[in-house]
Amino acid sequence: MSNNLLLRNAAELVTCRGAAPKTGPAMSELAIIHDGAIWVEDGMIRKVGTTAEVMAELDRTPDQVMDASGRCVLPGFVDPHTHFLFAGHRAEEFSWRLRGDTYMEIMERGGGIVNSVQATRQASPEELFAAGWRRLSSMLSFGVTTVEGKSGYGLDTDTELKQLAVMAKLNREHVVEIVPTFMGAHAVPPEFKGRTDEFVDYLLKNMLPAVAASKLAEFCDIFCEKGVFSVEQSRKLLLEAKRLGLNSKVHADEIVTLGGAELAAEIGALSAEHLLHASDEGIRQMAAAGVIAVLLPATAFCLREPYARARFMIDQGVPVALATDFNPGSCFSESIPLVIALAALYMQMTPAEIVTALTINAAAAVGRADRVGSLEVGKQADFVVLEHPSHLFLPYHAGVNCVDTVVKRGQIVCDKGLT
Ligand code: NIG
Ligand code: FE
């Protein structure tokens, strides 16, 4: 293992400079350096500039040199919303949806999330670990170097802790960095069917304190949705989680307009996610409160729902991030190329805004903008080298993975050798 690395002659070094979420026109500022170079020591970025500038300051021979001539280099992508750790699958449910059944109809019939809960409760930690490992490796191949992972396929204290403990082990052993979120309020489990208030009580008195004490989660999320958890129940849980040290995220206004965006603004959540049906007023309140919108176009695509109004949100001053939402139900896809294509073609986001949404804004959405999400001195050396010379190829090479090489903390961890 080399502990220093020089990347040089990048046609485009897209630095995405910044340590806070970007809004409005700033989302288009990528701070690109042409003929760019990065000097990495001990996994951290020590110098960034043109190749001439970085070479002039080098006082030693690098252990390793990457020639990025004709290539675009970007910060490693951050996928800030996934449910990647689950057992089993729901391929049959997907085929029913192709026939016309809706996601909520399947959930109301006792399928959906609780189907994955049954499988996850039965799975051993080893089985979950193996499934998680494979999925992280696939994400890495798309250039994802940091991923958020939500629990929520346990819905009881033991299984939620099992999921979070497996994520912690994966975080230690796999190169992809994991930001864990507790989502015990993902659905009402069968043993509490029809007794949602009692389940919320169990969450407040049992699951949440146990998770907070375990220190296995950084955030708390809830499926705030008609027929799942109300705005009042969501407020109660998220405020209690905050008191216990877990910052808030909200699955908001995914299926109907319920006021999830407004709730996220009211309680100062770090992010509100989905937002397919967020109201104008909710969006304005999010902008005023600085809540990050995490948009999930691949989910809208798989559910055949209208896309979230990214253009309106950006124009209103909401910082927008993009994520896959990889999960066994609404979106069984960890494909970053799919997210990029949909954001460009159906959400009126520009290529520059999409890059910001998958790097610095996504890093901010998981509380990591001080460490990752841009290529700057003092940040982790997490970056991707595309097979193309410009970030404009990301949406242009539609649906295709343009990532050739991935570097995590200064180590080459994926190299397809495309050229
Ligand atoms: O983000 N909406 C709730 N949660 C996921 C779906 C999870 C599942 O269906 O297993 C989502 O769409
Ligand atoms: Fe989700």
mmCIF file of C-alpha atoms in Angstrom, residues 178-393:
data_model
loop_
_atom_site.group_PDB
_atom_site.id
_atom_site.type_symbol
_atom_site.label_atom_id
_atom_site.label_comp_id
_atom_site.label_asym_id
_atom_site.label_seq_id
_atom_site.Cartn_x
_atom_site.Cartn_y
_atom_site.Cartn_z
ATOM 1 C CA ILE A 178 -21.489 3.985 5.819
ATOM 2 C CA VAL A 179 -23.525 6.632 7.632
ATOM 3 C CA PRO A 180 -26.142 4.773 9.703
ATOM 4 C CA THR A 181 -29.708 5.999 10.193
ATOM 5 C CA PHE A 182 -32.245 4.472 12.550
ATOM 6 C CA MET A 183 -35.589 3.986 10.824
ATOM 7 C CA GLY A 184 -37.588 1.843 13.246
ATOM 8 C CA ALA A 185 -40.587 3.932 12.132
ATOM 9 C CA HIS A 186 -40.515 2.542 8.594
ATOM 10 C CA ALA A 187 -43.858 0.718 8.837
ATOM 11 C CA VAL A 188 -46.183 -0.657 11.485
ATOM 12 C CA PRO A 189 -45.211 -4.314 12.138
ATOM 13 C CA PRO A 190 -47.911 -7.027 12.058
ATOM 14 C CA GLU A 191 -47.922 -7.412 15.858
ATOM 15 C CA PHE A 192 -49.042 -3.756 16.163
ATOM 16 C CA LYS A 193 -51.432 -3.758 13.179
ATOM 17 C CA GLY A 194 -54.167 -1.176 13.706
ATOM 18 C CA ARG A 195 -52.419 0.136 16.831
ATOM 19 C CA THR A 196 -50.027 2.710 15.389
ATOM 20 C CA ASP A 197 -50.090 4.944 18.486
ATOM 21 C CA GLU A 198 -49.033 2.008 20.648
ATOM 22 C CA PHE A 199 -46.226 1.206 18.228
ATOM 23 C CA VAL A 200 -45.045 4.831 18.390
ATOM 24 C CA ASP A 201 -45.100 4.495 22.164
ATOM 25 C CA TYR A 202 -42.943 1.355 21.910
ATOM 26 C CA LEU A 203 -40.578 3.247 19.617
ATOM 27 C CA LEU A 204 -40.326 6.129 22.094
ATOM 28 C CA LYS A 205 -39.939 4.021 25.219
ATOM 29 C CA ASN A 206 -38.020 1.019 23.985
ATOM 30 C CA MET A 207 -36.431 1.063 20.525
ATOM 31 C CA LEU A 208 -35.233 4.647 20.411
ATOM 32 C CA PRO A 209 -33.508 4.695 23.825
ATOM 33 C CA ALA A 210 -31.824 1.344 23.054
ATOM 34 C CA VAL A 211 -30.592 2.583 19.673
ATOM 35 C CA ALA A 212 -29.392 5.902 21.114
ATOM 36 C CA ALA A 213 -27.515 4.079 23.890
ATOM 37 C CA SER A 214 -25.904 1.719 21.371
ATOM 38 C CA LYS A 215 -24.399 4.694 19.474
ATOM 39 C CA LEU A 216 -24.973 2.704 16.277
ATOM 40 C CA ALA A 217 -26.980 5.419 14.489
ATOM 41 C CA GLU A 218 -26.361 9.073 13.678
ATOM 42 C CA PHE A 219 -29.812 9.997 12.367
ATOM 43 C CA CYS A 220 -33.444 9.095 12.915
ATOM 44 C CA ASP A 221 -35.853 8.872 9.981
ATOM 45 C CA ILE A 222 -39.585 8.147 9.743
ATOM 46 C CA PHE A 223 -41.999 7.259 6.907
ATOM 47 C CA CYS A 224 -44.331 10.255 7.360
ATOM 48 C CA GLU A 225 -47.122 9.190 5.028
ATOM 49 C CA LYS A 226 -50.898 8.802 4.889
ATOM 50 C CA GLY A 227 -51.740 5.411 6.334
ATOM 51 C CA VAL A 228 -48.299 4.965 7.898
ATOM 52 C CA PHE A 229 -47.124 7.641 10.413
ATOM 53 C CA SER A 230 -48.914 10.981 10.757
ATOM 54 C CA VAL A 231 -47.243 14.385 10.985
ATOM 55 C CA GLU A 232 -47.993 14.475 14.733
ATOM 56 C CA GLN A 233 -46.503 11.027 15.335
ATOM 57 C CA SER A 234 -43.475 11.958 13.234
ATOM 58 C CA ARG A 235 -42.945 15.203 15.135
ATOM 59 C CA LYS A 236 -43.088 13.379 18.468
ATOM 60 C CA LEU A 237 -40.588 10.706 17.470
ATOM 61 C CA LEU A 238 -38.120 13.003 15.711
ATOM 62 C CA LEU A 239 -38.057 15.510 18.580
ATOM 63 C CA GLU A 240 -37.418 12.755 21.097
ATOM 64 C CA ALA A 241 -34.681 11.332 18.847
ATOM 65 C CA LYS A 242 -33.118 14.780 18.643
ATOM 66 C CA ARG A 243 -33.141 15.035 22.432
ATOM 67 C CA LEU A 244 -31.224 11.731 22.502
ATOM 68 C CA GLY A 245 -28.642 13.004 20.017
ATOM 69 C CA LEU A 246 -29.993 11.707 16.687
ATOM 70 C CA ASN A 247 -30.480 14.392 14.043
ATOM 71 C CA SER A 248 -33.614 14.174 11.907
ATOM 72 C CA LYS A 249 -34.392 13.028 8.404
ATOM 73 C CA VAL A 250 -37.940 12.608 7.083
ATOM 74 C CA HIS A 251 -39.471 10.466 4.326
ATOM 75 C CA ALA A 252 -41.780 13.311 3.364
ATOM 76 C CA ASP A 253 -44.675 13.719 0.917
ATOM 77 C CA GLU A 254 -43.694 10.645 -1.109
ATOM 78 C CA ILE A 255 -47.142 9.326 -2.015
ATOM 79 C CA VAL A 256 -49.498 12.156 -1.008
ATOM 80 C CA THR A 257 -49.163 15.776 0.150
ATOM 81 C CA LEU A 258 -49.203 15.404 3.920
ATOM 82 C CA GLY A 259 -47.063 18.232 5.281
ATOM 83 C CA GLY A 260 -43.789 16.341 5.691
ATOM 84 C CA ALA A 261 -41.798 19.154 4.096
ATOM 85 C CA GLU A 262 -43.361 21.667 6.494
ATOM 86 C CA LEU A 263 -42.587 19.364 9.432
ATOM 87 C CA ALA A 264 -38.942 19.036 8.359
ATOM 88 C CA ALA A 265 -38.653 22.846 8.274
ATOM 89 C CA GLU A 266 -40.433 23.268 11.594
ATOM 90 C CA ILE A 267 -38.184 20.895 13.530
ATOM 91 C CA GLY A 268 -34.983 21.875 11.683
ATOM 92 C CA ALA A 269 -34.405 18.429 10.143
ATOM 93 C CA LEU A 270 -31.140 18.074 8.264
ATOM 94 C CA SER A 271 -33.017 16.709 5.254
ATOM 95 C CA ALA A 272 -36.433 15.868 3.861
ATOM 96 C CA GLU A 273 -36.446 13.060 1.325
ATOM 97 C CA HIS A 274 -38.615 12.008 -1.659
ATOM 98 C CA LEU A 275 -40.882 15.118 -1.735
ATOM 99 C CA LEU A 276 -42.699 14.026 -4.917
ATOM 100 C CA HIS A 277 -45.822 15.731 -3.642
ATOM 101 C CA ALA A 278 -44.330 18.503 -1.484
ATOM 102 C CA SER A 279 -46.422 21.684 -1.482
ATOM 103 C CA ASP A 280 -45.124 25.066 -2.669
ATOM 104 C CA GLU A 281 -45.401 26.349 0.874
ATOM 105 C CA GLY A 282 -43.501 23.337 2.259
ATOM 106 C CA ILE A 283 -40.734 23.931 -0.245
ATOM 107 C CA ARG A 284 -40.514 27.619 0.680
ATOM 108 C CA GLN A 285 -40.340 26.716 4.347
ATOM 109 C CA MET A 286 -37.566 24.216 3.634
ATOM 110 C CA ALA A 287 -35.594 26.935 1.817
ATOM 111 C CA ALA A 288 -36.029 29.342 4.742
ATOM 112 C CA ALA A 289 -34.950 26.691 7.252
ATOM 113 C CA GLY A 290 -32.055 25.373 5.130
ATOM 114 C CA VAL A 291 -33.420 21.805 4.987
ATOM 115 C CA ILE A 292 -31.709 19.732 2.296
ATOM 116 C CA ALA A 293 -34.032 18.069 -0.231
ATOM 117 C CA VAL A 294 -32.816 14.552 -0.988
ATOM 118 C CA LEU A 295 -34.483 13.625 -4.277
ATOM 119 C CA LEU A 296 -34.837 10.055 -5.498
ATOM 120 C CA PRO A 297 -35.739 9.969 -9.191
ATOM 121 C CA ALA A 298 -35.183 6.236 -9.606
ATOM 122 C CA THR A 299 -37.977 5.632 -7.079
ATOM 123 C CA ALA A 300 -40.388 7.902 -8.958
ATOM 124 C CA PHE A 301 -39.375 6.022 -12.120
ATOM 125 C CA CYS A 302 -39.953 2.572 -10.600
ATOM 126 C CA LEU A 303 -43.270 3.664 -9.044
ATOM 127 C CA ARG A 304 -44.325 5.460 -12.233
ATOM 128 C CA GLU A 305 -44.982 8.571 -10.152
ATOM 129 C CA PRO A 306 -44.272 12.191 -11.159
ATOM 130 C CA TYR A 307 -40.744 13.366 -10.406
ATOM 131 C CA ALA A 308 -39.975 15.730 -7.545
ATOM 132 C CA ARG A 309 -39.884 19.382 -8.622
ATOM 133 C CA ALA A 310 -36.132 19.849 -8.523
ATOM 134 C CA ARG A 311 -36.129 22.959 -10.731
ATOM 135 C CA PHE A 312 -38.656 24.751 -8.545
ATOM 136 C CA MET A 313 -36.810 23.723 -5.378
ATOM 137 C CA ILE A 314 -33.435 24.949 -6.652
ATOM 138 C CA ASP A 315 -34.973 28.202 -7.860
ATOM 139 C CA GLN A 316 -36.585 28.675 -4.456
ATOM 140 C CA GLY A 317 -33.204 28.277 -2.758
ATOM 141 C CA VAL A 318 -33.507 24.715 -1.399
ATOM 142 C CA PRO A 319 -30.188 22.814 -1.402
ATOM 143 C CA VAL A 320 -30.856 19.701 -3.491
ATOM 144 C CA ALA A 321 -29.080 16.343 -3.204
ATOM 145 C CA LEU A 322 -29.706 13.179 -5.222
ATOM 146 C CA ALA A 323 -29.729 9.561 -4.036
ATOM 147 C CA THR A 324 -30.736 6.121 -5.258
ATOM 148 C CA ASP A 325 -33.097 5.038 -2.420
ATOM 149 C CA PHE A 326 -31.851 1.497 -3.111
ATOM 150 C CA ASN A 327 -34.313 -0.817 -1.321
ATOM 151 C CA PRO A 328 -36.124 -4.112 -1.994
ATOM 152 C CA GLY A 329 -39.526 -2.532 -2.701
ATOM 153 C CA SER A 330 -40.018 0.858 -4.301
ATOM 154 C CA CYS A 331 -36.601 1.002 -5.996
ATOM 155 C CA PHE A 332 -34.434 -2.090 -6.302
ATOM 156 C CA SER A 333 -31.634 -0.180 -7.973
ATOM 157 C CA GLU A 334 -28.317 1.202 -6.783
ATOM 158 C CA SER A 335 -27.679 2.682 -10.221
ATOM 159 C CA ILE A 336 -26.118 6.144 -10.120
ATOM 160 C CA PRO A 337 -26.223 6.343 -13.959
ATOM 161 C CA LEU A 338 -30.005 5.866 -13.832
ATOM 162 C CA VAL A 339 -30.367 8.639 -11.224
ATOM 163 C CA ILE A 340 -28.235 10.985 -13.340
ATOM 164 C CA ALA A 341 -30.152 10.276 -16.544
ATOM 165 C CA LEU A 342 -33.540 10.841 -14.907
ATOM 166 C CA ALA A 343 -32.437 14.022 -13.107
ATOM 167 C CA ALA A 344 -31.151 15.485 -16.368
ATOM 168 C CA LEU A 345 -33.951 14.405 -18.665
ATOM 169 C CA TYR A 346 -36.995 14.630 -16.414
ATOM 170 C CA MET A 347 -36.150 16.989 -13.551
ATOM 171 C CA GLN A 348 -34.577 19.859 -15.505
ATOM 172 C CA MET A 349 -31.370 19.690 -13.510
ATOM 173 C CA THR A 350 -28.215 20.769 -15.333
ATOM 174 C CA PRO A 351 -25.146 18.497 -15.423
ATOM 175 C CA ALA A 352 -23.369 20.844 -12.990
ATOM 176 C CA GLU A 353 -26.303 20.821 -10.567
ATOM 177 C CA ILE A 354 -26.417 17.029 -10.737
ATOM 178 C CA VAL A 355 -22.727 16.803 -9.859
ATOM 179 C CA THR A 356 -23.235 19.148 -6.880
ATOM 180 C CA ALA A 357 -26.265 17.105 -5.818
ATOM 181 C CA LEU A 358 -24.245 13.854 -5.782
ATOM 182 C CA THR A 359 -21.133 15.282 -4.096
ATOM 183 C CA ILE A 360 -21.023 18.264 -1.746
ATOM 184 C CA ASN A 361 -24.792 18.524 -1.185
ATOM 185 C CA ALA A 362 -25.091 14.779 -0.694
ATOM 186 C CA ALA A 363 -22.180 14.888 1.761
ATOM 187 C CA ALA A 364 -23.942 17.697 3.641
ATOM 188 C CA ALA A 365 -27.132 15.609 3.732
ATOM 189 C CA VAL A 366 -25.276 12.972 5.767
ATOM 190 C CA GLY A 367 -23.349 15.429 7.911
ATOM 191 C CA ARG A 368 -20.018 14.773 6.187
ATOM 192 C CA ALA A 369 -19.412 17.996 4.180
ATOM 193 C CA ASP A 370 -16.383 18.766 6.342
ATOM 194 C CA ARG A 371 -14.677 15.512 5.264
ATOM 195 C CA VAL A 372 -15.912 14.453 1.825
ATOM 196 C CA GLY A 373 -17.909 15.767 -1.140
ATOM 197 C CA SER A 374 -15.230 18.058 -2.601
ATOM 198 C CA LEU A 375 -11.590 17.852 -3.630
ATOM 199 C CA GLU A 376 -9.841 20.275 -1.321
ATOM 200 C CA VAL A 377 -6.845 20.340 0.955
ATOM 201 C CA GLY A 378 -7.673 18.681 4.271
ATOM 202 C CA LYS A 379 -10.461 16.474 2.951
ATOM 203 C CA GLN A 380 -10.350 12.702 2.429
ATOM 204 C CA ALA A 381 -8.842 11.625 -0.876
ATOM 205 C CA ASP A 382 -12.053 10.049 -2.185
ATOM 206 C CA PHE A 383 -12.414 10.509 -5.924
ATOM 207 C CA VAL A 384 -13.508 8.950 -9.197
ATOM 208 C CA VAL A 385 -11.866 9.057 -12.601
ATOM 209 C CA LEU A 386 -14.275 8.916 -15.531
ATOM 210 C CA GLU A 387 -13.433 7.317 -18.844
ATOM 211 C CA HIS A 388 -14.401 10.656 -20.456
ATOM 212 C CA PRO A 389 -12.809 14.137 -20.408
ATOM 213 C CA SER A 390 -15.766 16.076 -19.005
ATOM 214 C CA HIS A 391 -18.532 15.797 -16.408
ATOM 215 C CA LEU A 392 -20.943 16.610 -19.278
ATOM 216 C CA PHE A 393 -20.649 12.962 -20.296
#
